[in-house]
Short mmCIF file of C-alpha atoms and ligand atoms in Angstrom, two decimals:
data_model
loop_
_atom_site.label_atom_id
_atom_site.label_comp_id
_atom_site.label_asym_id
_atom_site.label_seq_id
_atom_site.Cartn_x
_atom_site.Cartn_y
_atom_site.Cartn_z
CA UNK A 1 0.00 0.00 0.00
CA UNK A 2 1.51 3.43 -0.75
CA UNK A 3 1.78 6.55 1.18
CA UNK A 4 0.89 10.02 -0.31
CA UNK A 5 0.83 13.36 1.89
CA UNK A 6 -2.25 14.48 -1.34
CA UNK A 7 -4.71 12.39 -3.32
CA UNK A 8 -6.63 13.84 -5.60
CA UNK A 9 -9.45 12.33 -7.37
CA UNK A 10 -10.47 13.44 -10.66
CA UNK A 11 -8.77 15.06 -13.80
CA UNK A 12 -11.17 17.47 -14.96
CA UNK A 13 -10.61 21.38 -14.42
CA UNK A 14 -10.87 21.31 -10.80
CA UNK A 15 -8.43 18.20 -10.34
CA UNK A 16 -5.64 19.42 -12.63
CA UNK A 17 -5.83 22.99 -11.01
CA UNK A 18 -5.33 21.23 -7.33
CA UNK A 19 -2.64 19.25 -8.87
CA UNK A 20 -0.61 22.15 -10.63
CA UNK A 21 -0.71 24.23 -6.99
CA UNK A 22 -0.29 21.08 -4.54
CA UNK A 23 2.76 19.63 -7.15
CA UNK A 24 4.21 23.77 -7.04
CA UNK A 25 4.00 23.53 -2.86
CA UNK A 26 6.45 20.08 -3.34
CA UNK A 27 3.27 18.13 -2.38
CA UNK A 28 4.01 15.69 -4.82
CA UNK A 29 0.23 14.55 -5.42
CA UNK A 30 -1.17 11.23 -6.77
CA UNK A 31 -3.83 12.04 -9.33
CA UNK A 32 -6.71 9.41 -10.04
CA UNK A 33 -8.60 9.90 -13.06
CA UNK A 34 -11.55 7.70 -13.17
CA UNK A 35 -13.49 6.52 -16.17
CA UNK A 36 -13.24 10.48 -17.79
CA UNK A 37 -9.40 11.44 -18.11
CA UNK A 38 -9.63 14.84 -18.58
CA UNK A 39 -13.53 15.59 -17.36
CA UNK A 40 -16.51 16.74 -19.19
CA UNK A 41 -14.66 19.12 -21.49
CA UNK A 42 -13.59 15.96 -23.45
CA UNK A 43 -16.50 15.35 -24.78
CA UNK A 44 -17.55 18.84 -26.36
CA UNK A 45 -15.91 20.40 -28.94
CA UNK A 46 -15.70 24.71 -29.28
CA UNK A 47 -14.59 25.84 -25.72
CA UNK A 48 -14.70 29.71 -26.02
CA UNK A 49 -15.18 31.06 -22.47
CA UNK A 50 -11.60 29.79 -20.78
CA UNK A 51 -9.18 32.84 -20.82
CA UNK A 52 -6.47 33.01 -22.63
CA UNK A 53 -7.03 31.31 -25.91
CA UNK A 54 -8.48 34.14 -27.90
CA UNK A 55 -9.58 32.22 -30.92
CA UNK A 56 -11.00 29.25 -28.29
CA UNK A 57 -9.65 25.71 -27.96
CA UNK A 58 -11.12 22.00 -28.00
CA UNK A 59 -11.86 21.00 -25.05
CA UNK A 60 -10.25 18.05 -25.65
CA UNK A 61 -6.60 20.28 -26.40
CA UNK A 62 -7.33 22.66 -23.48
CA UNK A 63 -7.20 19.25 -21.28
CA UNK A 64 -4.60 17.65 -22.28
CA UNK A 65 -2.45 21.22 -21.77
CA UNK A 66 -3.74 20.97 -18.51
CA UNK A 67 -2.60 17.39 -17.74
CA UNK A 68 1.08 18.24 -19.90
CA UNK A 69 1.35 21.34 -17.30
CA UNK A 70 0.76 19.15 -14.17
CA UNK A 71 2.87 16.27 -14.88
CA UNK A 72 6.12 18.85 -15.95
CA UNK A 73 5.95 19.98 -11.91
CA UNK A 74 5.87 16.10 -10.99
CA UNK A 75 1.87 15.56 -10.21
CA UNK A 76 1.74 11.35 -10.73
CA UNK A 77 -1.90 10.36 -12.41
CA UNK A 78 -2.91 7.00 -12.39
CA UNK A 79 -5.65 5.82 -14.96
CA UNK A 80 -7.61 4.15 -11.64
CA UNK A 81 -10.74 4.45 -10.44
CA UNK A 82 -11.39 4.94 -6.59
CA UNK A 83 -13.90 2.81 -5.70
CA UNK A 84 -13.92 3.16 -2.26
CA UNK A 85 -12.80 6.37 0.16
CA UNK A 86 -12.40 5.29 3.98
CA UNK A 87 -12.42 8.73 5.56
CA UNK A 88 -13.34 7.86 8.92
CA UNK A 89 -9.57 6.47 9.39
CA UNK A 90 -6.37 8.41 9.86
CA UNK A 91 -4.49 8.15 7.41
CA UNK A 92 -7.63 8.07 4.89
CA UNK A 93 -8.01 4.67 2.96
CA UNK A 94 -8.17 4.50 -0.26
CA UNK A 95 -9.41 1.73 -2.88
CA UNK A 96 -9.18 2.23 -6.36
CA UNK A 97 -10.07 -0.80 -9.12
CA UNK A 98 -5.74 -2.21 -9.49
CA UNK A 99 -4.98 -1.18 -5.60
CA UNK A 100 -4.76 0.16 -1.72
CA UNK A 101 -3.51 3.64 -1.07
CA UNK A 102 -3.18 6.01 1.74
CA UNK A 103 -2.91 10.07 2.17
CA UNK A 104 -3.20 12.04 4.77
CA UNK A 105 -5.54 14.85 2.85
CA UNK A 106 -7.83 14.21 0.17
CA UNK A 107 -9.00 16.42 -2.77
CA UNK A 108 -12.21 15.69 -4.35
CA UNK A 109 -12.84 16.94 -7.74
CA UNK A 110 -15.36 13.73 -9.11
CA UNK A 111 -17.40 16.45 -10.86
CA UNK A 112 -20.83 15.75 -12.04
CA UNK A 113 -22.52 14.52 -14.96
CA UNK A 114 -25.52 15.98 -17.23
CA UNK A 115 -28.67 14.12 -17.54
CA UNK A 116 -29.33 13.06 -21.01
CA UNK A 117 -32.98 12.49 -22.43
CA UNK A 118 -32.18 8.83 -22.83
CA UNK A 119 -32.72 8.74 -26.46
CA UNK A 120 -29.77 7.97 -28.50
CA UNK A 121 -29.02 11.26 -30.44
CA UNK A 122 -29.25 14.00 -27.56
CA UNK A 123 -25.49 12.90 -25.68
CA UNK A 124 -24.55 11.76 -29.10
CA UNK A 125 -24.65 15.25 -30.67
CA UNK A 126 -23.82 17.21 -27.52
CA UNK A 127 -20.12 15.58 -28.12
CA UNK A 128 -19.71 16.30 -32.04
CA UNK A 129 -21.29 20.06 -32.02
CA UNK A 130 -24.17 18.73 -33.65
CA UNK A 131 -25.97 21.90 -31.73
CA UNK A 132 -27.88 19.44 -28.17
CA UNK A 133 -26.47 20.86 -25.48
CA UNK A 134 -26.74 21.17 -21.33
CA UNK A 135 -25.27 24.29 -20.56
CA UNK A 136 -26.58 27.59 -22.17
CA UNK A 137 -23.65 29.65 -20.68
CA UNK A 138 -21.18 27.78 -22.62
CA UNK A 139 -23.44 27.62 -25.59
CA UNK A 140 -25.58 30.03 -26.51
CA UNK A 141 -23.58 32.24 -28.24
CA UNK A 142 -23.52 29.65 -31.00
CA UNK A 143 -27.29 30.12 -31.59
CA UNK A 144 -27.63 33.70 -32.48
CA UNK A 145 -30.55 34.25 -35.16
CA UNK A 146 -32.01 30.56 -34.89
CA UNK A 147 -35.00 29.05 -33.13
CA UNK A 148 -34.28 26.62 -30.26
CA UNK A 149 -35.50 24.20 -27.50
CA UNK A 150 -35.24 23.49 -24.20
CA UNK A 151 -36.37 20.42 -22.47
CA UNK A 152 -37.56 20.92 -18.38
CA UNK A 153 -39.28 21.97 -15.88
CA UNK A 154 -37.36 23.37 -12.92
CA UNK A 155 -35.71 26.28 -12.24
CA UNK A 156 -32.56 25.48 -14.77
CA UNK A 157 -34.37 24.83 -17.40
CA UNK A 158 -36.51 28.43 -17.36
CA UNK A 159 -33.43 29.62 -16.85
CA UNK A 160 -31.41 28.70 -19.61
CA UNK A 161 -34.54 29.64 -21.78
CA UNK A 162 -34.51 32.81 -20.32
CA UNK A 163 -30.79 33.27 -20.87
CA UNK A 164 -31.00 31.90 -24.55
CA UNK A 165 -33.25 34.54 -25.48
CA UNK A 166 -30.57 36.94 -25.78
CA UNK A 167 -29.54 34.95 -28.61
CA UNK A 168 -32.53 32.79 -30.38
CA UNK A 169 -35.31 33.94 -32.16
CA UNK A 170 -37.17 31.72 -30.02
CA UNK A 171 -37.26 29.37 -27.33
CA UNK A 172 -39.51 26.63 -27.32
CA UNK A 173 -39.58 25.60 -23.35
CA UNK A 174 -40.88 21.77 -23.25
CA UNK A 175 -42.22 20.08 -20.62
CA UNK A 176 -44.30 16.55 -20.40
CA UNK A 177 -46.36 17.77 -17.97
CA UNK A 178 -49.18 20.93 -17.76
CA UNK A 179 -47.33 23.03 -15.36
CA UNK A 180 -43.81 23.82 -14.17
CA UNK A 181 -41.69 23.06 -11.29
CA UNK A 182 -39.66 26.17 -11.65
CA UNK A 183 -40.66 28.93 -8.88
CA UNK A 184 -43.88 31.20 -9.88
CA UNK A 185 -41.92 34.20 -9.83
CA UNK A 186 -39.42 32.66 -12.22
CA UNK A 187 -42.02 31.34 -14.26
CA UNK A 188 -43.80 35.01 -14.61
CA UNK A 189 -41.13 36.56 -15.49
CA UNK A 190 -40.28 34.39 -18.38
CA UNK A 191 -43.72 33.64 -19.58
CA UNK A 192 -43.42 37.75 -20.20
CA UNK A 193 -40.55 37.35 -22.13
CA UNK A 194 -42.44 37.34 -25.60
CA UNK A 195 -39.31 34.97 -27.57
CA UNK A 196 -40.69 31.60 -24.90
CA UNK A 197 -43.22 29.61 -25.84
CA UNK A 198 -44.16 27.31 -23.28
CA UNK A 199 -45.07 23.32 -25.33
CA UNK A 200 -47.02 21.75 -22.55
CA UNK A 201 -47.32 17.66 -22.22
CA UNK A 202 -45.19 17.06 -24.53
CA UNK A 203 -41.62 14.87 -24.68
CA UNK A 204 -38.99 14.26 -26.74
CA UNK A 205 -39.05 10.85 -28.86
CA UNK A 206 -36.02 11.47 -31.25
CA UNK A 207 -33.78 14.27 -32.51
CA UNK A 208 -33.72 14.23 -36.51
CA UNK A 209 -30.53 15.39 -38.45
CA UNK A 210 -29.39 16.52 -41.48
CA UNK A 211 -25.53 15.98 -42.92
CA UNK A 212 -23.91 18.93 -43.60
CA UNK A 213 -20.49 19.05 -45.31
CA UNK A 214 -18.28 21.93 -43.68
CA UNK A 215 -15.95 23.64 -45.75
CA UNK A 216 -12.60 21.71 -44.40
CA UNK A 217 -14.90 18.21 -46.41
CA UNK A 218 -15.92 16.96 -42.91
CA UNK A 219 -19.40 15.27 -43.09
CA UNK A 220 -21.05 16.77 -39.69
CA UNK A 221 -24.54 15.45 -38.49
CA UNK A 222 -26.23 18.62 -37.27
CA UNK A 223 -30.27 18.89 -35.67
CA UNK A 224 -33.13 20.07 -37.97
CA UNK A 225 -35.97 18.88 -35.92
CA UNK A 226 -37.53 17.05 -32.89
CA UNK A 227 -39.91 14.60 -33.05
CA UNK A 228 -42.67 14.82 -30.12
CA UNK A 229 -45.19 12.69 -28.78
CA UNK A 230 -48.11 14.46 -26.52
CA UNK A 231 -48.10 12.83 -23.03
CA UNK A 232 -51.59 13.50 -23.08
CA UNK A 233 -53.48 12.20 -26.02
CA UNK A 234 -50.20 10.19 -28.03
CA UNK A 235 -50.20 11.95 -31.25
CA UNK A 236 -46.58 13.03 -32.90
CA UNK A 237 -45.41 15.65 -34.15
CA UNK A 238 -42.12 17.68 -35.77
CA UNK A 239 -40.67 20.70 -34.33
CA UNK A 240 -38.07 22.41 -36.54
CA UNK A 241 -34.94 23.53 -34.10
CA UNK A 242 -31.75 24.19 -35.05
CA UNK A 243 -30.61 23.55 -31.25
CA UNK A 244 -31.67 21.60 -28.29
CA UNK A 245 -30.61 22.36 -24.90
CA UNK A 246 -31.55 19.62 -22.22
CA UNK A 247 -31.76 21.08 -18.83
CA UNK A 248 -33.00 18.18 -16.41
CA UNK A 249 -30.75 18.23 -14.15
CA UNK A 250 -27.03 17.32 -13.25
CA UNK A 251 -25.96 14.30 -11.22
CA UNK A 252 -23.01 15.10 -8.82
CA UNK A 253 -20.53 11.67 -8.61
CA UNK A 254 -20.87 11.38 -5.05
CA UNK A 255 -21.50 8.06 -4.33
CA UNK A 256 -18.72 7.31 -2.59
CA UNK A 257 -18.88 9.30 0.11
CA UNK A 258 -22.57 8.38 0.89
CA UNK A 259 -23.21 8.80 4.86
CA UNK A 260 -19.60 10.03 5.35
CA UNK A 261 -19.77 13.34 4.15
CA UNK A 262 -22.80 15.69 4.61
CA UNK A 263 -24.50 16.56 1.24
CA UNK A 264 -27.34 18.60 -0.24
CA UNK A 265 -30.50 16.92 -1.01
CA UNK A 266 -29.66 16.37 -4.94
CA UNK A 267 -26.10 15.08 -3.36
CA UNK A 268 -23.59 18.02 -4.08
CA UNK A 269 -21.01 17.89 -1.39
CA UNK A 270 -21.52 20.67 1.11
CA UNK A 271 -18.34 22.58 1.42
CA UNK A 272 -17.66 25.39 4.31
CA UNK A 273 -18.69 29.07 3.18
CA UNK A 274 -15.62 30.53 1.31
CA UNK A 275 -13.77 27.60 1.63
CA UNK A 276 -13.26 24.23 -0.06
CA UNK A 277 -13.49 22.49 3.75
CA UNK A 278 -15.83 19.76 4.26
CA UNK A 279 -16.95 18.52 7.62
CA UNK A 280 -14.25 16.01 7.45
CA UNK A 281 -10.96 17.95 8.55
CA UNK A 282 -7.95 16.84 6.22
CA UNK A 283 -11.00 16.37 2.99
CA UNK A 284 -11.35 19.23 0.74
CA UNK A 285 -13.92 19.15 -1.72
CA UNK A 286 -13.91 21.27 -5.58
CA UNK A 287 -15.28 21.71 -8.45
CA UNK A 288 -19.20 20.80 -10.25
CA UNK A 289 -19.06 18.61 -7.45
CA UNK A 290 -19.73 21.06 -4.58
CA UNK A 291 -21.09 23.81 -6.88
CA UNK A 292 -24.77 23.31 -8.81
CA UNK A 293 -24.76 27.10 -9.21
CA UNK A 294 -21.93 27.67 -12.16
CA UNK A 295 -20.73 24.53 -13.42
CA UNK A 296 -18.10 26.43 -15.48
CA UNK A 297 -14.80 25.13 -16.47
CA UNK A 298 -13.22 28.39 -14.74
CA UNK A 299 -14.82 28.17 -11.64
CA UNK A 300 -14.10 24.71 -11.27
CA UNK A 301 -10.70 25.40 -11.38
CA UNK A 302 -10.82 28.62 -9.45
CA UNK A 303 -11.85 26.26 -6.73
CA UNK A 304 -9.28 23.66 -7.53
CA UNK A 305 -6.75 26.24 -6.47
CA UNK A 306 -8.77 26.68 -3.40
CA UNK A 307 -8.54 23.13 -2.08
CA UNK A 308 -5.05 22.95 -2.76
CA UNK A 309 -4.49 26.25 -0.93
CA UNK A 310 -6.66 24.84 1.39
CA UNK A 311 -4.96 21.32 1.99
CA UNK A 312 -1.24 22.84 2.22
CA UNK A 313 -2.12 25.27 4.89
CA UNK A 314 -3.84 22.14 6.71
CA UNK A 315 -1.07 19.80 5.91
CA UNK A 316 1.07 22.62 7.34
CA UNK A 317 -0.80 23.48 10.13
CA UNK A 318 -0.76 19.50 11.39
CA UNK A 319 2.96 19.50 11.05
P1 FAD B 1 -15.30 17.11 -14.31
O1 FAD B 1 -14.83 17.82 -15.51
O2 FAD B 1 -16.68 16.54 -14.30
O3 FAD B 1 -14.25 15.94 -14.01
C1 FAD B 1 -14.52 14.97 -13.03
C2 FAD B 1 -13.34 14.01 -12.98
O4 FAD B 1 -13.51 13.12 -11.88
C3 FAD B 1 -13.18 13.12 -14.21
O5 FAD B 1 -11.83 13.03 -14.56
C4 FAD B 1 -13.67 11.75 -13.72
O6 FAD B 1 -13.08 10.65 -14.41
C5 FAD B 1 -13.21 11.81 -12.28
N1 FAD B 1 -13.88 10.88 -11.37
C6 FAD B 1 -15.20 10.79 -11.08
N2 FAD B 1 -15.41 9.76 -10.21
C7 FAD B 1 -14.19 9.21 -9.96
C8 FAD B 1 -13.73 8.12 -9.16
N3 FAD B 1 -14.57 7.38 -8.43
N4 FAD B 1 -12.40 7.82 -9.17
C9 FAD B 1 -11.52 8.56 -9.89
N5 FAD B 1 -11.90 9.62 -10.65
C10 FAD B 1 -13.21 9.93 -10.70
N6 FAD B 1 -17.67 24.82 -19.10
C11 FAD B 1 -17.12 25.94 -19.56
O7 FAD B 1 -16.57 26.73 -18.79
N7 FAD B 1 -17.11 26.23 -20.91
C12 FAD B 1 -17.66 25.39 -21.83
O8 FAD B 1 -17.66 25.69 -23.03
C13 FAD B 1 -18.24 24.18 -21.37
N8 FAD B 1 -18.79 23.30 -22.23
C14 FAD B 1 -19.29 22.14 -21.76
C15 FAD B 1 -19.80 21.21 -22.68
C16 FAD B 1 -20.30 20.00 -22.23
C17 FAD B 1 -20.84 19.00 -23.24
C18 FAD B 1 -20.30 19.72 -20.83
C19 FAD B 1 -20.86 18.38 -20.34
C20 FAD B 1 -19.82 20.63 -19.92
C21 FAD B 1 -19.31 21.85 -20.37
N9 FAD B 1 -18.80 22.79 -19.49
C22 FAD B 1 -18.22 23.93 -19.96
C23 FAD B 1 -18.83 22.57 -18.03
C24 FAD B 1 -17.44 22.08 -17.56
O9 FAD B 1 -17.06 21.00 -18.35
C25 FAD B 1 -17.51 21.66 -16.10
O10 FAD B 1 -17.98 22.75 -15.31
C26 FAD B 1 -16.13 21.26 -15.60
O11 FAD B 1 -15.60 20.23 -16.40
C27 FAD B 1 -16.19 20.77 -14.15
O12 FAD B 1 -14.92 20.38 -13.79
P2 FAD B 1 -14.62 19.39 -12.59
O13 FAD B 1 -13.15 19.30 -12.52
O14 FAD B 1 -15.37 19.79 -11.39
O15 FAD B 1 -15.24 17.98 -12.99
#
């Protein structure tokens, strides 16, 4: 079983940041990066919004910088997945799927994952710019001048709508039931906003394509349509989108640390105000997985440099 004075777990924004600050304080961290090396960026395509790259990057590119960077101050990364965290013992325990390994502080960065509509096209698209999305921030600038969707009920997804009407012509909000779960006074103001138009009972059976052939020759399957089915009475019909943005909510990978560390009641890790601190001294906690507010690539690593702030000072501290 080996020794490490920081464990991080997860390589997405929030991971690599902790790594590049603990590996710069001669913390020498072992990096586990689960079943997504590189996190949720690697599976979109445009990433406009990170500074510094003027003209944008892949996210794809931007991650594997990130992981290049980390490794040339001598962060380890191990293509494991932890599959059990024993935080109850000092020094924590952990299990990953080839071995045994202990630390005396932990950084959690598992992130979270976007719910998909469960039809085959929606995640399918989302990774090839096919124009499905779950996150209007990082998207809606590439649907100036068309008409849109979005798919949900709660407060996200009026949201979103009411964010991507800066930028659509319209927003068809749909929902398989007749009324929202979104707050009333959310749901006033965007009924006002004359670019929503609310589709009641109605869900999403397919999303239907056409091939497009950019100008580098690349064939490129992008959204014309959705096909609906009323919830109500069965019938189907076409709605002609040029973008579909699903916003049904995020899943936080916190399983493991069910009944060990306190949580929120859709399971993002709670984290002291202002701090990346959890209620376990010695486990620091950053990234999508403690935040359901901004899920941004930036702030995820704004508060990847937090925990490792965080866990050097403690590590410090403890002598
Ligand atoms: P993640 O990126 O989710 O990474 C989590 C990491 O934890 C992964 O490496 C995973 O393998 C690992 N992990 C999980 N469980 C375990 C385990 N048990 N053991 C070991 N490792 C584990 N944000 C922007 O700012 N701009 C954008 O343009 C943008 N576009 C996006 C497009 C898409 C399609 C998606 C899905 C998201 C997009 N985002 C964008 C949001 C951004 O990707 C996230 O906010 C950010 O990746 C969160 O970083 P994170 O480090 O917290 O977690």
């Amino acid at each position: 079983m080996s020794h490490h004075k920081v464990v991080i777990i997860g390589t997405g924004p929030a991971g690599y940041t902790a790594a590049l600050y603990t590996s710069r304080a001669n913390l020498a961290p072992l990096v586990f990066e689960g079943a997504q090396p590189g996190g949720q960026l690697t599976i979109t395509t445009e990433v406009e919004n990170f500074p510094g790259f003027r003209s944008g990057i892949e996210g794809p590119a931007l991650m594997e910088e990130m992981r290049a960077q980390v490794q040339r101050f001598g962060t380890t990364i191990k293509p494991e997945t932890v599959l059990k965290a024993d935080l109850q013992s000092r020094p924590f325990k952990l299990t990953t799927d080839k071995g045994d390994y202990t630390a005396d502080a932990v950084i959690i960065a598992t992130g979270a994952s976007a719910m998909w509509l469960g039809i085959d096209k929606d995640e399918q698209l989302s990774r090839t710019g096919g124009g499905v999305s779950a996150c209007a921030t990082c998207d809606g600038f590439f649907f100036r001048g068309k008409e849109i969707a979005v798919v949900g009920g709660g407060d996200t997804a009026i949201e979103e709508a009411t964010f991507l009407t800066k930028f659509a012509t319209k927003v068809h909000l749909i929902h398989r039931r007749d009324k929202l779960r979104a707050s009333k006074a959310m749901q006033e103001r965007a009924f006002k906003n004359e670019k929503i138009q609310p589709l009641w009972n109605k869900v999403v059976l397919d999303v239907l394509t056409n091939t497009i052939e950019t100008p580098m020759g690349e064939k490129v399957e992008k959204i014309r349509a959705l096909k609906l089915k009323d919830t109500v009475d069965g019938s189907e019909s076409e709605l002609p989108v040029e973008g579909l943005f699903v916003a049904i909510g995020h899943r936080p990978n916190t399983s493991l640390f069910t009944g060990q560390l306190p949580m929120d009641e859709t399971g993002y890790l709670k984290v002291e105000k202002g701090s990346s601190r959890t209620a376990i001294e010695g486990v620091f906690a950053c990234g999508d997985v403690q935040d359901h507010t901004y899920r941004q690539a930036i702030t995820a690593a704004g508060s990847g440099c937090m925990a490792a702030i965080d866990a050097e000072r403690w590590l410090a501290e403890k002598g």
